[in-house]
Amino acid sequence: MENVSISGRAVVAFRVEDPTEDKYTSGSVMKFSNVLLNVGDSYDSTTGVFTAPVAGLYQFTAHLCVDKGQNIYYEITKNGNTLHMSRIYESGSHQCCNSEAVDVLSKGETVSVRATSGQTANIHKSKTAISNTFSGFLLRETE
């Protein structure tokens, strides 16, 4: 997909779902296989990394669910550094958690979702009632 603009302003947005793995260990970048939207072609499903095509203010959201009795600590990262951390801890049923971050990115900077727990976490993979997603979009282009 080519870059899109409205009134001369860049439009960048992506939404992906379905983590490629059921389990993630600490430090693993989560890759999502089902690309629902990728305006600007900035999300790479082979690496799990979004690369900013233009400088600007961006918003990112990760929604993850784990199997009953499982834990996951995860973070949204910018260039490998933590923007926002979240966790789901030993739930009695399937549990989900949202994480959101807003930050200014320079062109070429990267954002991803990374597991940070010291143990392997089981991602809940049923799509009947819940979904694991990662999304982001450009709020405003900067110079």
XYZ file of N, CA, C and O in Angstrom:
572
model
N 0.845 -1.176 0.000
C 0.000 0.000 0.000
C 0.888 1.237 0.000
O 1.872 1.312 0.710
N 0.552 2.201 -0.792
C 1.307 3.436 -0.879
C 1.001 4.344 0.310
O 0.013 4.170 1.008
N 1.883 5.343 0.493
C 1.611 6.337 1.525
C 0.344 7.091 1.162
O 0.081 7.368 0.004
N -0.431 7.412 2.158
C -1.700 8.093 1.968
C -1.604 9.456 2.634
O -1.018 9.602 3.696
N -2.208 10.456 2.005
C -2.259 11.776 2.632
C -3.643 12.365 2.436
O -4.346 12.037 1.491
N -4.014 13.182 3.371
C -5.273 13.916 3.308
C -4.902 15.379 3.483
O -4.300 15.752 4.490
N -5.240 16.188 2.510
C -4.898 17.619 2.533
C -3.405 17.821 2.783
O -2.999 18.687 3.551
N -2.579 16.964 2.169
C -1.137 17.108 2.281
C -0.536 16.564 3.567
O 0.662 16.647 3.767
N -1.337 16.008 4.457
C -0.828 15.448 5.720
C -0.785 13.931 5.616
O -1.685 13.314 5.071
N 0.265 13.355 6.176
C 0.429 11.902 6.137
C -0.644 11.212 6.976
O -1.053 11.719 8.020
N -1.091 10.051 6.507
C -2.002 9.206 7.261
C -1.272 7.893 7.504
O -0.829 7.237 6.561
N -1.120 7.540 8.776
C -0.427 6.317 9.159
C -1.286 5.610 10.195
O -1.677 6.213 11.202
N -1.593 4.340 9.962
C -2.384 3.566 10.929
C -2.174 2.089 10.659
O -2.022 1.671 9.512
N -2.140 1.300 11.738
C -2.081 -0.145 11.587
C -2.872 -0.803 12.707
O -3.055 -0.237 13.786
N -3.359 -2.001 12.421
C -4.043 -2.828 13.415
C -3.756 -4.275 13.036
O -4.032 -4.692 11.912
N -3.177 -5.007 13.981
C -2.828 -6.405 13.750
C -3.369 -7.248 14.897
O -3.599 -6.750 16.005
N -3.583 -8.537 14.616
C -4.061 -9.449 15.653
C -3.414 -10.811 15.454
O -2.686 -11.027 14.487
N -3.701 -11.725 16.355
C -3.225 -13.108 16.312
C -1.709 -13.228 16.477
O -0.970 -13.334 15.491
N -1.231 -13.224 17.716
C 0.202 -13.462 17.929
C 0.621 -14.775 17.265
O -0.129 -15.747 17.260
N 1.802 -14.775 16.689
C 2.276 -15.949 15.969
C 2.627 -17.099 16.909
O 2.646 -18.247 16.487
N 2.909 -16.806 18.162
C 3.286 -17.828 19.147
C 2.233 -17.918 20.241
O 1.539 -16.949 20.519
N 2.149 -19.083 20.881
C 1.283 -19.254 22.045
C 2.009 -18.855 23.322
O 1.385 -18.504 24.315
N 3.344 -18.958 23.304
C 4.143 -18.679 24.493
C 5.258 -17.703 24.157
O 5.855 -17.785 23.092
N 5.507 -16.789 25.084
C 6.576 -15.821 24.921
C 7.426 -15.795 26.176
O 6.905 -15.790 27.281
N 8.734 -15.753 25.993
C 9.647 -15.643 27.118
C 10.114 -14.202 27.242
O 9.944 -13.391 26.315
N 10.707 -13.885 28.368
C 11.166 -12.531 28.642
C 12.084 -12.020 27.534
O 13.003 -12.701 27.109
N 11.778 -10.817 27.044
C 12.580 -10.185 26.006
C 12.104 -10.449 24.593
O 12.614 -9.855 23.645
N 11.109 -11.333 24.438
C 10.610 -11.664 23.101
C 9.716 -10.561 22.552
O 8.802 -10.110 23.231
N 9.973 -10.156 21.308
C 9.080 -9.236 20.612
C 7.899 -10.048 20.100
O 8.079 -11.104 19.501
N 6.708 -9.587 20.355
C 5.507 -10.293 19.917
C 5.214 -9.935 18.465
O 5.152 -8.763 18.114
N 5.049 -10.963 17.660
C 4.720 -10.790 16.249
C 3.258 -11.167 16.059
O 2.801 -12.171 16.604
N 2.552 -10.366 15.310
C 1.138 -10.596 15.042
C 0.978 -10.916 13.560
O 1.439 -10.159 12.704
N 0.306 -12.017 13.266
C 0.277 -12.528 11.891
C -0.840 -11.971 11.023
O -0.706 -11.922 9.803
N -1.946 -11.577 11.629
C -3.092 -11.132 10.838
C -3.106 -9.604 10.768
O -3.469 -8.930 11.729
N -2.715 -9.072 9.622
C -2.666 -7.623 9.435
C -4.031 -7.173 8.917
O -4.409 -7.465 7.788
N -4.781 -6.481 9.770
C -6.112 -6.009 9.419
C -6.073 -4.663 8.700
O -6.923 -4.362 7.873
N -5.081 -3.845 9.054
C -4.933 -2.503 8.489
C -3.458 -2.140 8.543
O -2.801 -2.401 9.558
N -2.937 -1.567 7.466
C -1.532 -1.155 7.460
C -1.353 0.010 6.483
O -0.643 -0.093 5.495
N -2.005 1.122 6.792
C -1.921 2.317 5.958
C -0.521 2.915 6.135
O -0.133 3.258 7.246
N 0.211 2.983 5.058
C 1.581 3.465 5.111
C 2.605 2.346 5.158
O 3.805 2.600 5.162
N 2.151 1.085 5.217
C 3.034 -0.090 5.235
C 4.147 0.025 6.272
O 5.304 -0.286 5.998
N 3.807 0.429 7.472
C 4.820 0.678 8.496
C 4.947 -0.439 9.520
O 5.886 -0.449 10.308
N 4.000 -1.382 9.543
C 4.103 -2.531 10.455
C 4.643 -3.717 9.668
O 4.139 -4.040 8.594
N 5.667 -4.366 10.208
C 6.288 -5.533 9.580
C 5.893 -6.772 10.373
O 6.373 -6.973 11.491
N 5.027 -7.611 9.818
C 4.545 -8.800 10.545
C 5.636 -9.856 10.721
O 5.516 -10.719 11.578
N 6.714 -9.798 9.954
C 7.795 -10.777 10.134
C 8.669 -10.455 11.336
O 9.279 -11.342 11.915
N 8.721 -9.178 11.728
C 9.532 -8.779 12.885
C 8.686 -8.353 14.083
O 9.188 -8.306 15.204
N 7.414 -7.977 13.846
C 6.557 -7.464 14.906
C 6.818 -6.005 15.225
O 6.390 -5.501 16.261
N 7.509 -5.304 14.339
C 7.964 -3.942 14.609
C 7.265 -2.937 13.683
O 7.172 -3.140 12.478
N 6.818 -1.829 14.284
C 6.307 -0.669 13.555
C 7.466 0.311 13.410
O 8.167 0.599 14.382
N 7.644 0.854 12.213
C 8.674 1.861 11.969
C 7.986 3.133 11.479
O 7.264 3.104 10.478
N 8.207 4.225 12.182
C 7.553 5.496 11.844
C 8.010 5.989 10.476
O 9.199 6.238 10.272
N 7.067 6.156 9.542
C 7.436 6.649 8.219
C 7.614 8.163 8.176
O 8.258 8.688 7.269
N 7.038 8.850 9.160
C 7.173 10.306 9.282
C 7.296 10.656 10.756
O 6.844 9.909 11.631
N 7.905 11.784 11.034
C 7.995 12.268 12.409
C 6.615 12.731 12.857
O 5.867 13.324 12.078
N 6.268 12.435 14.123
C 4.977 12.886 14.608
C 4.624 12.364 15.979
O 5.391 11.635 16.611
N 3.447 12.733 16.410
C 2.872 12.273 17.663
C 2.013 11.049 17.345
O 1.100 11.133 16.514
N 2.318 9.916 17.973
C 1.644 8.658 17.693
C 0.988 8.097 18.948
O 1.451 8.357 20.061
N -0.046 7.308 18.745
C -0.692 6.572 19.822
C -0.638 5.081 19.490
O -0.909 4.683 18.363
N -0.323 4.254 20.510
C -0.230 2.808 20.346
C -1.028 2.114 21.444
O -1.059 2.592 22.579
N -1.649 0.999 21.088
C -2.423 0.209 22.042
C -2.111 -1.268 21.839
O -2.047 -1.735 20.700
N -1.926 -1.982 22.939
C -1.775 -3.440 22.899
C -2.851 -4.029 23.794
O -3.067 -3.557 24.922
N -3.542 -5.035 23.307
C -4.581 -5.737 24.061
C -4.209 -7.213 24.047
O -4.189 -7.840 22.983
N -3.864 -7.752 25.224
C -3.433 -9.145 25.318
C -4.281 -9.907 26.315
O -4.723 -9.355 27.332
N -4.479 -11.191 26.028
C -5.243 -12.082 26.892
C -4.421 -13.332 27.159
O -3.708 -13.822 26.273
N -4.524 -13.850 28.392
C -3.788 -15.065 28.754
C -4.755 -16.159 29.174
O -5.900 -15.901 29.540
N -4.260 -17.394 29.106
C -5.036 -18.542 29.556
C -5.214 -18.525 31.065
O -4.445 -17.884 31.797
N -6.202 -19.237 31.534
C -6.505 -19.366 32.958
C -5.248 -19.770 33.732
O -4.523 -20.676 33.331
N -4.985 -19.041 34.818
C -3.860 -19.346 35.696
C -2.503 -18.906 35.177
O -1.484 -19.217 35.779
N -2.468 -18.178 34.074
C -1.192 -17.749 33.484
C -0.888 -16.293 33.823
O -1.777 -15.521 34.153
N 0.371 -15.925 33.685
C 0.835 -14.550 33.903
C 1.454 -14.024 32.626
O 1.993 -14.794 31.844
N 1.414 -12.738 32.465
C 2.252 -12.102 31.449
C 2.549 -10.667 31.884
O 1.684 -9.967 32.384
N 3.795 -10.332 31.774
C 4.241 -8.957 31.930
C 4.692 -8.536 30.538
O 5.435 -9.265 29.881
N 4.244 -7.384 30.077
C 4.625 -6.950 28.733
C 4.715 -5.438 28.696
O 4.273 -4.745 29.597
N 5.331 -4.956 27.632
C 5.504 -3.522 27.498
C 5.434 -3.113 26.038
O 5.703 -3.910 25.139
N 5.023 -1.874 25.846
C 5.139 -1.241 24.550
C 6.479 -0.516 24.575
O 6.759 0.233 25.521
N 7.321 -0.793 23.572
C 8.660 -0.218 23.570
C 8.854 0.731 22.390
O 8.252 0.573 21.335
N 9.710 1.704 22.608
C 10.155 2.624 21.544
C 11.666 2.456 21.438
O 12.380 2.665 22.419
N 12.123 2.021 20.286
C 13.554 1.769 20.076
C 14.119 0.846 21.157
O 15.257 1.004 21.590
N 13.306 -0.097 21.628
C 13.745 -1.059 22.639
C 13.634 -0.583 24.070
O 13.932 -1.326 25.000
N 13.205 0.659 24.285
C 13.048 1.212 25.632
C 11.574 1.273 26.007
O 10.723 1.543 25.164
N 11.274 1.075 27.266
C 9.900 1.002 27.748
C 9.162 2.327 27.598
O 9.640 3.369 28.055
N 7.984 2.257 26.956
C 7.054 3.384 26.947
C 5.978 3.165 28.007
O 5.598 4.088 28.716
N 5.459 1.929 28.066
C 4.414 1.601 29.035
C 4.464 0.110 29.352
O 4.594 -0.700 28.445
N 4.347 -0.223 30.644
C 4.357 -1.622 31.080
C 2.987 -2.026 31.604
O 2.286 -1.210 32.194
N 2.622 -3.290 31.381
C 1.371 -3.839 31.901
C 1.603 -5.273 32.332
O 2.620 -5.879 31.995
N 0.623 -5.807 33.078
C 0.726 -7.215 33.458
C -0.641 -7.804 33.717
O -1.598 -7.091 34.046
N -0.702 -9.125 33.554
C -1.852 -9.922 33.967
C -1.252 -10.987 34.863
O -0.307 -11.676 34.472
N -1.769 -11.115 36.067
C -1.123 -11.982 37.046
C -2.075 -13.044 37.570
O -3.093 -12.731 38.161
N -1.748 -14.299 37.368
C -2.439 -15.488 37.885
C -3.933 -15.313 38.072
O -4.434 -15.277 39.177
N -4.604 -15.266 36.981
C -6.048 -15.100 37.026
C -6.739 -16.451 37.152
O -6.196 -17.473 36.775
N -7.934 -16.443 37.690
C -8.714 -17.664 37.827
C -9.454 -18.027 36.559
O -10.035 -19.095 36.453
N -9.441 -17.131 35.587
C -10.074 -17.387 34.299
C -9.257 -16.652 33.242
O -8.269 -16.010 33.554
N -9.679 -16.731 31.997
C -8.993 -15.973 30.956
C -9.079 -14.490 31.316
O -10.147 -13.988 31.656
N -7.960 -13.808 31.244
C -7.927 -12.392 31.574
C -7.275 -11.611 30.434
O -6.397 -12.118 29.748
N -7.705 -10.374 30.302
C -7.161 -9.496 29.273
C -6.717 -8.178 29.901
O -7.207 -7.796 30.961
N -5.806 -7.500 29.221
C -5.291 -6.230 29.709
C -4.953 -5.341 28.517
O -4.435 -5.820 27.509
N -5.268 -4.069 28.643
C -4.913 -3.077 27.630
C -3.726 -2.266 28.104
O -3.600 -1.968 29.292
N -2.898 -1.886 27.182
C -1.784 -0.999 27.457
C -1.778 0.062 26.363
O -2.001 -0.250 25.195
N -1.537 1.299 26.745
C -1.599 2.386 25.782
C -0.431 3.335 25.993
O -0.017 3.589 27.122
N 0.108 3.857 24.895
C 1.208 4.809 24.992
C 1.056 5.862 23.898
O 0.643 5.552 22.780
N 1.391 7.084 24.244
C 1.419 8.189 23.291
C 2.813 8.794 23.389
O 3.302 9.070 24.488
N 3.462 8.986 22.236
C 4.812 9.544 22.263
C 5.141 10.167 20.912
O 4.511 9.862 19.897
N 6.139 11.029 20.924
C 6.649 11.644 19.705
C 7.743 10.741 19.147
O 8.644 10.330 19.874
N 7.623 10.414 17.859
C 8.613 9.596 17.181
C 9.236 10.386 16.042
O 8.542 11.141 15.354
N 10.519 10.196 15.863
C 11.203 10.710 14.679
C 11.041 9.691 13.572
O 10.818 8.502 13.834
N 11.173 10.123 12.344
C 11.104 9.198 11.221
C 12.146 8.103 11.419
O 13.299 8.376 11.759
N 11.713 6.837 11.264
C 12.617 5.696 11.404
C 12.667 5.074 12.786
O 13.242 3.995 12.951
N 12.086 5.734 13.799
C 12.069 5.122 15.131
C 11.064 3.979 15.137
O 10.120 3.950 14.352
N 11.269 3.032 16.051
C 10.474 1.808 16.058
C 9.683 1.627 17.340
O 10.089 2.101 18.404
N 8.548 0.908 17.217
C 7.702 0.580 18.358
C 7.297 -0.881 18.219
O 7.001 -1.355 17.125
N 7.291 -1.595 19.349
C 6.884 -3.001 19.354
C 6.299 -3.359 20.712
O 6.366 -2.574 21.661
N 5.743 -4.559 20.799
C 5.258 -5.109 22.061
C 6.221 -6.225 22.442
O 6.534 -7.097 21.624
N 6.689 -6.203 23.693
C 7.696 -7.170 24.134
C 7.278 -7.787 25.466
O 6.845 -7.079 26.377
N 7.406 -9.101 25.556
C 7.164 -9.798 26.825
C 8.313 -9.476 27.773
O 9.467 -9.428 27.364
N 7.990 -9.256 29.051
C 9.041 -8.917 30.018
C 9.024 -9.807 31.247
O 9.829 -9.628 32.136
N 8.099 -10.773 31.300
C 8.036 -11.640 32.478
C 9.236 -12.567 32.498
O 9.815 -12.888 31.465
N 9.602 -13.013 33.672
C 10.711 -13.933 33.821
C 10.337 -15.360 33.490
O 11.160 -16.253 33.572
N 9.101 -15.599 33.157
C 8.659 -16.959 32.844
C 7.912 -16.945 31.519
O 7.562 -15.904 30.998
N 7.675 -18.115 30.998
C 6.926 -18.230 29.755
C 5.461 -17.938 30.021
O 4.894 -18.400 30.996
N 4.841 -17.163 29.152
C 3.433 -16.802 29.301
C 2.622 -17.415 28.174
O 3.049 -17.397 27.023
N 1.472 -17.963 28.503
C 0.578 -18.531 27.499
C -0.433 -17.489 27.057
O -1.228 -17.006 27.860
N -0.427 -17.183 25.779
C -1.391 -16.254 25.199
C -2.653 -17.036 24.872
O -2.592 -18.116 24.295
N -3.792 -16.492 25.229
C -5.073 -17.141 24.908
C -5.374 -16.904 23.436
O -5.386 -15.771 22.974
N -5.592 -17.974 22.695
C -5.697 -17.870 21.246
C -7.116 -18.015 20.683
O -7.299 -17.950 19.495
N -8.121 -18.197 21.513
C -9.479 -18.340 20.997
C -9.961 -17.016 20.431
O -9.822 -15.977 21.055
N -10.527 -17.057 19.229
C -11.049 -15.834 18.629
C -12.564 -15.749 18.746
O -13.169 -14.860 18.175
N -13.180 -16.656 19.496
C -14.635 -16.639 19.588
C -15.143 -15.469 20.418
O -16.190 -14.919 20.128
N -14.396 -15.099 21.444
C -14.884 -14.040 22.321
C -13.878 -12.912 22.527
O -14.260 -11.810 22.862
N -12.594 -13.220 22.351
C -11.558 -12.216 22.621
C -10.523 -12.223 21.511
O -10.448 -13.147 20.717
N -9.723 -11.179 21.486
C -8.711 -11.052 20.453
C -7.497 -10.347 21.034
O -7.624 -9.462 21.872
N -6.309 -10.766 20.611
C -5.058 -10.125 20.998
C -4.649 -9.197 19.861
O -4.495 -9.642 18.726
N -4.474 -7.923 20.171
C -4.212 -6.952 19.118
C -3.090 -5.983 19.486
O -2.790 -5.773 20.660
N -2.519 -5.383 18.470
C -1.551 -4.295 18.595
C -1.923 -3.304 17.505
O -2.140 -3.689 16.353
N -2.037 -2.036 17.863
C -2.427 -1.035 16.869
C -1.754 0.295 17.172
O -1.275 0.543 18.281
N -1.728 1.130 16.158
C -1.163 2.454 16.336
C -1.560 3.361 15.195
O -1.946 2.892 14.122
N -1.466 4.661 15.455
C -1.766 5.620 14.404
C -1.108 6.954 14.693
O -0.777 7.279 15.834
N -0.919 7.691 13.631
C -0.342 9.027 13.701
C -1.427 10.010 14.114
O -2.456 10.121 13.444
N -1.204 10.696 15.220
C -2.146 11.726 15.664
C -1.895 13.036 14.918
O -2.825 13.711 14.496
N -0.614 13.388 14.840
C -0.247 14.655 14.171
C 1.189 14.590 13.719
O 2.076 14.211 14.474
N 1.397 14.958 12.491
C 2.745 15.011 11.935
C 3.504 16.196 12.526
O 2.931 17.256 12.778
N 4.803 16.011 12.790
C 5.656 17.101 13.288
C 6.815 17.287 12.319
O 7.037 16.474 11.424
N 7.544 18.348 12.521
C 8.689 18.623 11.631
C 9.976 18.200 12.258
O 10.126 18.044 13.404
